[in-house]
PDB file of C-alpha atoms in Angstrom:
ATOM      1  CA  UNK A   1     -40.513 -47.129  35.659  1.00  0.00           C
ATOM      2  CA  UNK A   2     -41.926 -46.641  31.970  1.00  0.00           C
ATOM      3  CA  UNK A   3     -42.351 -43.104  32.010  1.00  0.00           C
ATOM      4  CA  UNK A   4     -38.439 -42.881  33.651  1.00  0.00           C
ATOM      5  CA  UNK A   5     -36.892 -45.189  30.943  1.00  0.00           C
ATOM      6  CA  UNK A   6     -38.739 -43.077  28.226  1.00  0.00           C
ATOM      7  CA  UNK A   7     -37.562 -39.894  29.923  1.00  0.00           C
ATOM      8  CA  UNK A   8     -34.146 -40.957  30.346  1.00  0.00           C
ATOM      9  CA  UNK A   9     -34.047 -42.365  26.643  1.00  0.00           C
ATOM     10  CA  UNK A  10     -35.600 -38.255  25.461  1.00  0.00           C
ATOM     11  CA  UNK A  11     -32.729 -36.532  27.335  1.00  0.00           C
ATOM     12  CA  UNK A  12     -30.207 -38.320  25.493  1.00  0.00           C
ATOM     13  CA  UNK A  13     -31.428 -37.705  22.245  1.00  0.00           C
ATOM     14  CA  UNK A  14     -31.570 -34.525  22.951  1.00  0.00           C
ATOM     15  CA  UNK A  15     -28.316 -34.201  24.497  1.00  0.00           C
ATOM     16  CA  UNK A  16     -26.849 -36.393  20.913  1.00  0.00           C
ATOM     17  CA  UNK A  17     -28.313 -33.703  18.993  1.00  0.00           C
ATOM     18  CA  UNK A  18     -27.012 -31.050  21.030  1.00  0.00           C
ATOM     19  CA  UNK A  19     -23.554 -32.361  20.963  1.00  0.00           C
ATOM     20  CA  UNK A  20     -23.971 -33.240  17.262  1.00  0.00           C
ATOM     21  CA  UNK A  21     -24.701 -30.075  16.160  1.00  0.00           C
ATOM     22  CA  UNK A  22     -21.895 -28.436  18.557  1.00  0.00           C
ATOM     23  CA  UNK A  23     -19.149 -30.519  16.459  1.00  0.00           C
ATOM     24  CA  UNK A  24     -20.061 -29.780  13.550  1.00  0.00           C
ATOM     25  CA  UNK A  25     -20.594 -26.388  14.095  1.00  0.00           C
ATOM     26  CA  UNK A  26     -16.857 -26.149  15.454  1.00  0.00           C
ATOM     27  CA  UNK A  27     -15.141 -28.389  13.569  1.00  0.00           C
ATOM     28  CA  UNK A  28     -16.118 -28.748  10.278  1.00  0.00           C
ATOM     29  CA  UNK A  29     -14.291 -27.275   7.199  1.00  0.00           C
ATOM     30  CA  UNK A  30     -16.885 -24.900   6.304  1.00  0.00           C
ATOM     31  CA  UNK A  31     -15.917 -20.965   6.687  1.00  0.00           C
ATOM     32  CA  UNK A  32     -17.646 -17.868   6.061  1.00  0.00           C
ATOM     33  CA  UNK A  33     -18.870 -16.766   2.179  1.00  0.00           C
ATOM     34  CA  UNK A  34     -16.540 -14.427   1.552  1.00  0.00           C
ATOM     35  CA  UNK A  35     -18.358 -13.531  -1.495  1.00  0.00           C
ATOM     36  CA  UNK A  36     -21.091 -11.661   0.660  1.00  0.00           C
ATOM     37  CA  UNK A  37     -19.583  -8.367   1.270  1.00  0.00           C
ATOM     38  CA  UNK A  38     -21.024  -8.356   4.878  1.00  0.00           C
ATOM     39  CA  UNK A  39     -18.000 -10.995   5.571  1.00  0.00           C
ATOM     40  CA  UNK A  40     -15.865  -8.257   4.824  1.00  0.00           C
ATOM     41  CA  UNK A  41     -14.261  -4.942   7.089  1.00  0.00           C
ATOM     42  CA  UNK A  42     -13.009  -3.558   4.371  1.00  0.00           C
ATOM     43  CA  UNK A  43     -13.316  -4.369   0.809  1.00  0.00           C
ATOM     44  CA  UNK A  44     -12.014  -1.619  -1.818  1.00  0.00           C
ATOM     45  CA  UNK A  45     -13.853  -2.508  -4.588  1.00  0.00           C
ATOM     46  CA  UNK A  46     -12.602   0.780  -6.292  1.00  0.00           C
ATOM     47  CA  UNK A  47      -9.028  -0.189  -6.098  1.00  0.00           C
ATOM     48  CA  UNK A  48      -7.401   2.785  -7.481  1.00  0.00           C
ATOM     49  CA  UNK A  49      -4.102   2.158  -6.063  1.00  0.00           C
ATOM     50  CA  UNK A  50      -1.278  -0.399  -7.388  1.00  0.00           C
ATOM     51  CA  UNK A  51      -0.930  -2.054  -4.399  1.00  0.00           C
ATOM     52  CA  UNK A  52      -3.282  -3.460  -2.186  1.00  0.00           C
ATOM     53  CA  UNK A  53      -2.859  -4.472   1.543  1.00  0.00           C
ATOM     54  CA  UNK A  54      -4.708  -8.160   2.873  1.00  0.00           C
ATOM     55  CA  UNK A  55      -4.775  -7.132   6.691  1.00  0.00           C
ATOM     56  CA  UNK A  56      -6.293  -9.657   9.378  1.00  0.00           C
ATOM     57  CA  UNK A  57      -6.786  -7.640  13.285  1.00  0.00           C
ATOM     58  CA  UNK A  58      -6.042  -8.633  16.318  1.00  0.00           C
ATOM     59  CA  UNK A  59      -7.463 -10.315  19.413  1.00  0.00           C
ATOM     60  CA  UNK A  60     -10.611  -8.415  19.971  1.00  0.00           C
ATOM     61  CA  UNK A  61     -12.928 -10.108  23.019  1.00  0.00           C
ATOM     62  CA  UNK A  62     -12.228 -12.357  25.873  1.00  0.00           C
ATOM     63  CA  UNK A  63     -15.167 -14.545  26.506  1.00  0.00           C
ATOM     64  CA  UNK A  64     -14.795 -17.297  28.108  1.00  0.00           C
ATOM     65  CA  UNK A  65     -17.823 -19.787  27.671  1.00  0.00           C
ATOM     66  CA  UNK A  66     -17.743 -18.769  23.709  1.00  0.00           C
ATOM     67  CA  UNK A  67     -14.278 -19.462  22.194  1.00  0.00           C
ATOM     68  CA  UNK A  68     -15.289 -18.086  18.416  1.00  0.00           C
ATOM     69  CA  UNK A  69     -16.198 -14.517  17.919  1.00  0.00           C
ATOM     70  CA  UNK A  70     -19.604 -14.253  17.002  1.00  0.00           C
ATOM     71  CA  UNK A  71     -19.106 -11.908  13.354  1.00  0.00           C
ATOM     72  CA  UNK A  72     -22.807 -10.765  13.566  1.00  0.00           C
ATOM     73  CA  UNK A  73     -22.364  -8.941  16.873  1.00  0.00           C
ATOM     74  CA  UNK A  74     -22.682  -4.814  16.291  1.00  0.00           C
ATOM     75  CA  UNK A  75     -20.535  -4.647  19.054  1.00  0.00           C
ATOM     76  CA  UNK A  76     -17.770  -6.927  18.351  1.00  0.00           C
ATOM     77  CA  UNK A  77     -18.273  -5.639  14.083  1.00  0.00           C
ATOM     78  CA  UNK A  78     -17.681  -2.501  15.483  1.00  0.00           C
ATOM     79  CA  UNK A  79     -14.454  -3.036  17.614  1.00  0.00           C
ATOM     80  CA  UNK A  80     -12.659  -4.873  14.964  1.00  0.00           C
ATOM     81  CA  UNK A  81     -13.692  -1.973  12.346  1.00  0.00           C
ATOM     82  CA  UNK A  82     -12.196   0.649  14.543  1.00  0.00           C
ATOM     83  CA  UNK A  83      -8.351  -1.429  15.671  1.00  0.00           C
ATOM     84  CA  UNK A  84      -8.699  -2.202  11.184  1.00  0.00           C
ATOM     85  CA  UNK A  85      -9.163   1.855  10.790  1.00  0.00           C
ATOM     86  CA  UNK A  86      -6.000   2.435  13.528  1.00  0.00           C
ATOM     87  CA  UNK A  87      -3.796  -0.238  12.362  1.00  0.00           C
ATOM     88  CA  UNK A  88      -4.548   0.060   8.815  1.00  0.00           C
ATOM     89  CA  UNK A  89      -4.433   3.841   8.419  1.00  0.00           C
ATOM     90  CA  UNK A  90      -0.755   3.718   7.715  1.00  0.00           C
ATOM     91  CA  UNK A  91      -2.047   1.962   4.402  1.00  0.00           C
ATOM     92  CA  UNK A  92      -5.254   3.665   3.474  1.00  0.00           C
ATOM     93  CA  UNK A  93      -3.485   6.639   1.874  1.00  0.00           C
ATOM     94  CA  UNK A  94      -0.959   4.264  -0.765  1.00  0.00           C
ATOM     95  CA  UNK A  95      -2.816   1.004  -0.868  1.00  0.00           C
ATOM     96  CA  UNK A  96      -6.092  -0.590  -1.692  1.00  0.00           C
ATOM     97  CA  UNK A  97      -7.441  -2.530   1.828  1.00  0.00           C
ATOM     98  CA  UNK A  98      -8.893  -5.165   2.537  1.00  0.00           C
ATOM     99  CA  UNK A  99      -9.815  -6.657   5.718  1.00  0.00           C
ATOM    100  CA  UNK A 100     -12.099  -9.882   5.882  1.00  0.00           C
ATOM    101  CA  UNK A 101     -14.212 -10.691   9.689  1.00  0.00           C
ATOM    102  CA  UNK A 102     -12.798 -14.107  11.010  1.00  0.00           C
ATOM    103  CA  UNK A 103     -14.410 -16.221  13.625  1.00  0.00           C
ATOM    104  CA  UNK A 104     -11.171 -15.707  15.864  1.00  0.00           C
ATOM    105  CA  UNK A 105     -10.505 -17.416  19.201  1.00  0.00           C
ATOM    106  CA  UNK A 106     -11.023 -15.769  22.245  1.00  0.00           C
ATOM    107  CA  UNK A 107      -8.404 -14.501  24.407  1.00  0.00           C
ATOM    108  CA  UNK A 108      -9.570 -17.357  26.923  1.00  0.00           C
ATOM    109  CA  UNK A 109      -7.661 -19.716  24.776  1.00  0.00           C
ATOM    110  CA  UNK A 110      -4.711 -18.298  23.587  1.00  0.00           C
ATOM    111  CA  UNK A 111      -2.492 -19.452  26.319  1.00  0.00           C
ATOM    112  CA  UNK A 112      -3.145 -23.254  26.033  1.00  0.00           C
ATOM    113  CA  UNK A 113      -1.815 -24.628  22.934  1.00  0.00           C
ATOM    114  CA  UNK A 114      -3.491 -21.929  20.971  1.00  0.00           C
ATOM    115  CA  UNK A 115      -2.492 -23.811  17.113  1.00  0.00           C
ATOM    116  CA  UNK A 116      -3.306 -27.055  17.846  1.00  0.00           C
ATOM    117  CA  UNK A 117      -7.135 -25.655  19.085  1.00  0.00           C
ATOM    118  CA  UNK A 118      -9.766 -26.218  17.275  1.00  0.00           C
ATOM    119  CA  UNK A 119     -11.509 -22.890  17.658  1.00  0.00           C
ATOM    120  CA  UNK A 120      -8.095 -21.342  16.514  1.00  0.00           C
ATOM    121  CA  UNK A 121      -7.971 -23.589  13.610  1.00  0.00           C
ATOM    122  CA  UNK A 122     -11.710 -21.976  12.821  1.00  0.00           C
ATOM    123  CA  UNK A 123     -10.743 -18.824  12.771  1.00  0.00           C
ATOM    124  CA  UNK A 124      -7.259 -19.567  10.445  1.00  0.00           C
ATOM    125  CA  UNK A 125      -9.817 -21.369   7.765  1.00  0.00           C
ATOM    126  CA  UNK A 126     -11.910 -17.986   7.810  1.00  0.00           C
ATOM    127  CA  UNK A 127      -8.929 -16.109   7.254  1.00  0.00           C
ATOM    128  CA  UNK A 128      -7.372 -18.424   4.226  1.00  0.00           C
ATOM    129  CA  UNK A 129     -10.774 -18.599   2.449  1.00  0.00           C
ATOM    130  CA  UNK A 130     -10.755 -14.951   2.229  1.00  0.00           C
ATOM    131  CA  UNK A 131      -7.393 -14.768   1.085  1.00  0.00           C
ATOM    132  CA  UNK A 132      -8.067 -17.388  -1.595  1.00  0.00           C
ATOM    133  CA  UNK A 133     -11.599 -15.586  -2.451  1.00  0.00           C
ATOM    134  CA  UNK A 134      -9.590 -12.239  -2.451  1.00  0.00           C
ATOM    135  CA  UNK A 135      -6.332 -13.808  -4.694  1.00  0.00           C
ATOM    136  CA  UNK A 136      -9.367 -14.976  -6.894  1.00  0.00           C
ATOM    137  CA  UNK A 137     -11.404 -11.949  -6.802  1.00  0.00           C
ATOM    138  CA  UNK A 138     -10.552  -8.674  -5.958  1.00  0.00           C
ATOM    139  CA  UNK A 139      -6.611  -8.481  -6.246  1.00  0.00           C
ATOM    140  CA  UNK A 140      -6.514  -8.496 -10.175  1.00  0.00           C
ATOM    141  CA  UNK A 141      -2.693  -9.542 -10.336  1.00  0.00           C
ATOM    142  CA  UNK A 142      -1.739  -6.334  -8.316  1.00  0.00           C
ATOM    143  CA  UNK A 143       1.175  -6.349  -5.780  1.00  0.00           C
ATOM    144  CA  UNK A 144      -0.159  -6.635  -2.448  1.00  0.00           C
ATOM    145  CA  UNK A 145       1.204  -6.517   1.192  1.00  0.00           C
ATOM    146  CA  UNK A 146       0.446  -8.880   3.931  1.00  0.00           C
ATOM    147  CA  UNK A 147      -0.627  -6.942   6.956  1.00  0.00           C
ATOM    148  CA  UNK A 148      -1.640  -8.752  11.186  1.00  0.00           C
ATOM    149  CA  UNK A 149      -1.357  -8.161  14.735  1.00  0.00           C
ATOM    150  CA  UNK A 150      -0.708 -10.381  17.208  1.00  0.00           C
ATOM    151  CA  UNK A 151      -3.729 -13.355  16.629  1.00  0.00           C
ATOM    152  CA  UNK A 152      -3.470 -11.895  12.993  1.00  0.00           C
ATOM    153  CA  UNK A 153      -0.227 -12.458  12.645  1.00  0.00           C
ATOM    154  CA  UNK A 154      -0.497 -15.946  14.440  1.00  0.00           C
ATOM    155  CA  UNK A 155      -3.369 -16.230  11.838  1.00  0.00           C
ATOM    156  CA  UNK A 156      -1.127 -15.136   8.663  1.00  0.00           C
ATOM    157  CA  UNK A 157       2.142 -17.148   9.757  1.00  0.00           C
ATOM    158  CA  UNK A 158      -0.361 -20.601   9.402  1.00  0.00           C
ATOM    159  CA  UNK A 159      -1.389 -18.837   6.578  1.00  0.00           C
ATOM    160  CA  UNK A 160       1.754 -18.737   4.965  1.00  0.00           C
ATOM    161  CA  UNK A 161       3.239 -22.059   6.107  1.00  0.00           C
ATOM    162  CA  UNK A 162       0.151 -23.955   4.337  1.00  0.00           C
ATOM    163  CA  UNK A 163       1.806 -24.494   1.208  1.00  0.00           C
ATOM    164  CA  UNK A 164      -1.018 -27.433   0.248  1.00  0.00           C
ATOM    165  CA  UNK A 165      -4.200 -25.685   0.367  1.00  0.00           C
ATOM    166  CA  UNK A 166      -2.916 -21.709   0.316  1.00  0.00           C
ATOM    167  CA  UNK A 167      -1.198 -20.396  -2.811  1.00  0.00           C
ATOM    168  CA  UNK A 168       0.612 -17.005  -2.453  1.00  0.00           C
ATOM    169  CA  UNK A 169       2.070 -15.324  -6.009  1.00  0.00           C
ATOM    170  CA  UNK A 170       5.465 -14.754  -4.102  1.00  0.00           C
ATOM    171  CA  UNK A 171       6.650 -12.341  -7.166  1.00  0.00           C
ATOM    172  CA  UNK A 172       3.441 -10.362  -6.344  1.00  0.00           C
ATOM    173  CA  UNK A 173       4.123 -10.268  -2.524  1.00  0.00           C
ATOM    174  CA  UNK A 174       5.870  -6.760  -1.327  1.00  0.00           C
ATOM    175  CA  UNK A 175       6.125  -7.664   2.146  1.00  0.00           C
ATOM    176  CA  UNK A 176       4.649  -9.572   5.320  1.00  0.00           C
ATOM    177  CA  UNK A 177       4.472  -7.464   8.187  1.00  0.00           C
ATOM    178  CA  UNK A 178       4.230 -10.023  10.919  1.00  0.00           C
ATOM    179  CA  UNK A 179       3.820  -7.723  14.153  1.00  0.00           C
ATOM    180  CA  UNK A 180       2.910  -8.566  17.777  1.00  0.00           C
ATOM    181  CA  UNK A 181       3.837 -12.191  17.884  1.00  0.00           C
ATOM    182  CA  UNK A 182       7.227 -14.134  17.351  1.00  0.00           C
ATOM    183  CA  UNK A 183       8.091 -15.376  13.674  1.00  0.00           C
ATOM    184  CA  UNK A 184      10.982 -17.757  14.976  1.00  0.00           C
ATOM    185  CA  UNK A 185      13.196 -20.407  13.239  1.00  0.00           C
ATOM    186  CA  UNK A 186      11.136 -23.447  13.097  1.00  0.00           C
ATOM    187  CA  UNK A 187       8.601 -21.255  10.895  1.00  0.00           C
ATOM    188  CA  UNK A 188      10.842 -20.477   8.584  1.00  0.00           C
ATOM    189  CA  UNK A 189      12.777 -23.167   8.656  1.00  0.00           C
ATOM    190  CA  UNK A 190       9.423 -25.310   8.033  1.00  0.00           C
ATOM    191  CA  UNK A 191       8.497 -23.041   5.080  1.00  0.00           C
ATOM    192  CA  UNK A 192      11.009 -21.923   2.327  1.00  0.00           C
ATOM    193  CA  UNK A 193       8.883 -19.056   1.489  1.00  0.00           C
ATOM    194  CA  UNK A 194       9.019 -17.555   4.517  1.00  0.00           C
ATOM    195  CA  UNK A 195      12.012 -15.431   4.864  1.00  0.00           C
ATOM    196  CA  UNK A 196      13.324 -13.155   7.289  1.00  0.00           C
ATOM    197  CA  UNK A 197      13.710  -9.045   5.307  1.00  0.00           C
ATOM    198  CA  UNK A 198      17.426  -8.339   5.808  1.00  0.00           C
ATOM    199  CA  UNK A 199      17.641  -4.876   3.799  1.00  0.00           C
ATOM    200  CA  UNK A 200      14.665  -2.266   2.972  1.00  0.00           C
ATOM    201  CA  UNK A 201      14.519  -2.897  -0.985  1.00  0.00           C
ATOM    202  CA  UNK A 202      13.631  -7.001  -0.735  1.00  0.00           C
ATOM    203  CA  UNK A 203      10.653  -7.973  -1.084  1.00  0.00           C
ATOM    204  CA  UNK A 204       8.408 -11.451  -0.528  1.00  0.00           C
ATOM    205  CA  UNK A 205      10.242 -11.377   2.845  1.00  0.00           C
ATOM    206  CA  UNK A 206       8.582 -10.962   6.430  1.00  0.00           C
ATOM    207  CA  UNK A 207       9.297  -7.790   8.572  1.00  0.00           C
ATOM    208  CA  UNK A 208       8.501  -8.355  12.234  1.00  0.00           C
TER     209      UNK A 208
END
């Protein structure tokens, strides 16, 4: 009966610890360093150009027992360097890029509530600490463009509706281009600087 009670008692430690360290691990604040370089897709340190272009890519794997992309995989590096290369070659040639790795949610759980999850909400604090590191950083006061698809643009519209812990130099933004998912009223209704482009000159304003 001892040596049950003691067993018992050692699983759930172990199982405290396990669960412990799972929390934290998905729910905590805490997001990448953006000032390691290996954080980054792209970062154009040369930044030759006048304006530069802050993309975030889309939904890239599908898992379903692990909800945040793992951004030490080769393979999963690898598939969001080559959809950064496709989407942001209409860029490359005018602008400076840069493209940080986020700890995205899988496809699994993009159906059910996606904002409100927390392994959504991990991958939108990877993506505003790079902005913020890159504001701070690398963008040197230059114009710049906001560039997603679909999760990165789901990624960039909480981006751009956090008006407490995000700042954005609106008279430095040339455009958001908010593709592959819906920007609809409530956003900008929530969020006075987002606005909807009406005619190809204005800038600061959102085409999707």
């Amino acid at each position: 009966m001892k040596k049950s009670f003691l067993t018992i008692t050692g699983l759930l430690i172990i199982a405290a610890i396990v669960l412990f360290k799972f929390d934290n691990h998905f729910n905590k604040e805490a997001s990448l360093d953006y000032s390691n370089s290996t954080n980054w897709i792209s970062q154009d340190t040369v930044s030759n150009k006048d304006v530069d272009v802050f993309y975030v890519y889309p939904t890239i794997f599908g898992d379903t027992e692990m909800m945040n992309m793992d951004v030490t995989n080769d393979s999963l590096r690898r598939s969001a360097e080559i959809v950064a290369g496709e989407q942001g070659g209409v860029f490359i040639e005018h602008c400076n890029f840069f493209a940080p790795y986020y700890l995205q949610m899988s496809m699994a759980g993009l159906d059910d509530s996606p904002l409100t999850n927390p392994y959504f909400i991990k991958g939108c604090n990877d993506v505003k600490a790079a902005f913020r590191y890159y504001l701070k950083n690398l963008n040197h006061g230059r114009p710049f463009i906001l560039a997603g698809h679909s999760q990165g643009t789901m990624v960039l519209i909480e981006l751009m509706k956090d008006t407490e812990k995000v700042e954005i130099p609106m008279d430095k933004l040339v455009a958001a281009y908010l593709i592959g998912y819906s920007v609809t009223s409530m956003d900008t209704d929530s969020c006075t600087r987002m606005k909807i482009a009406q005619h190809a000159t204005e800038t600061g304003a959102i085409i999707t």
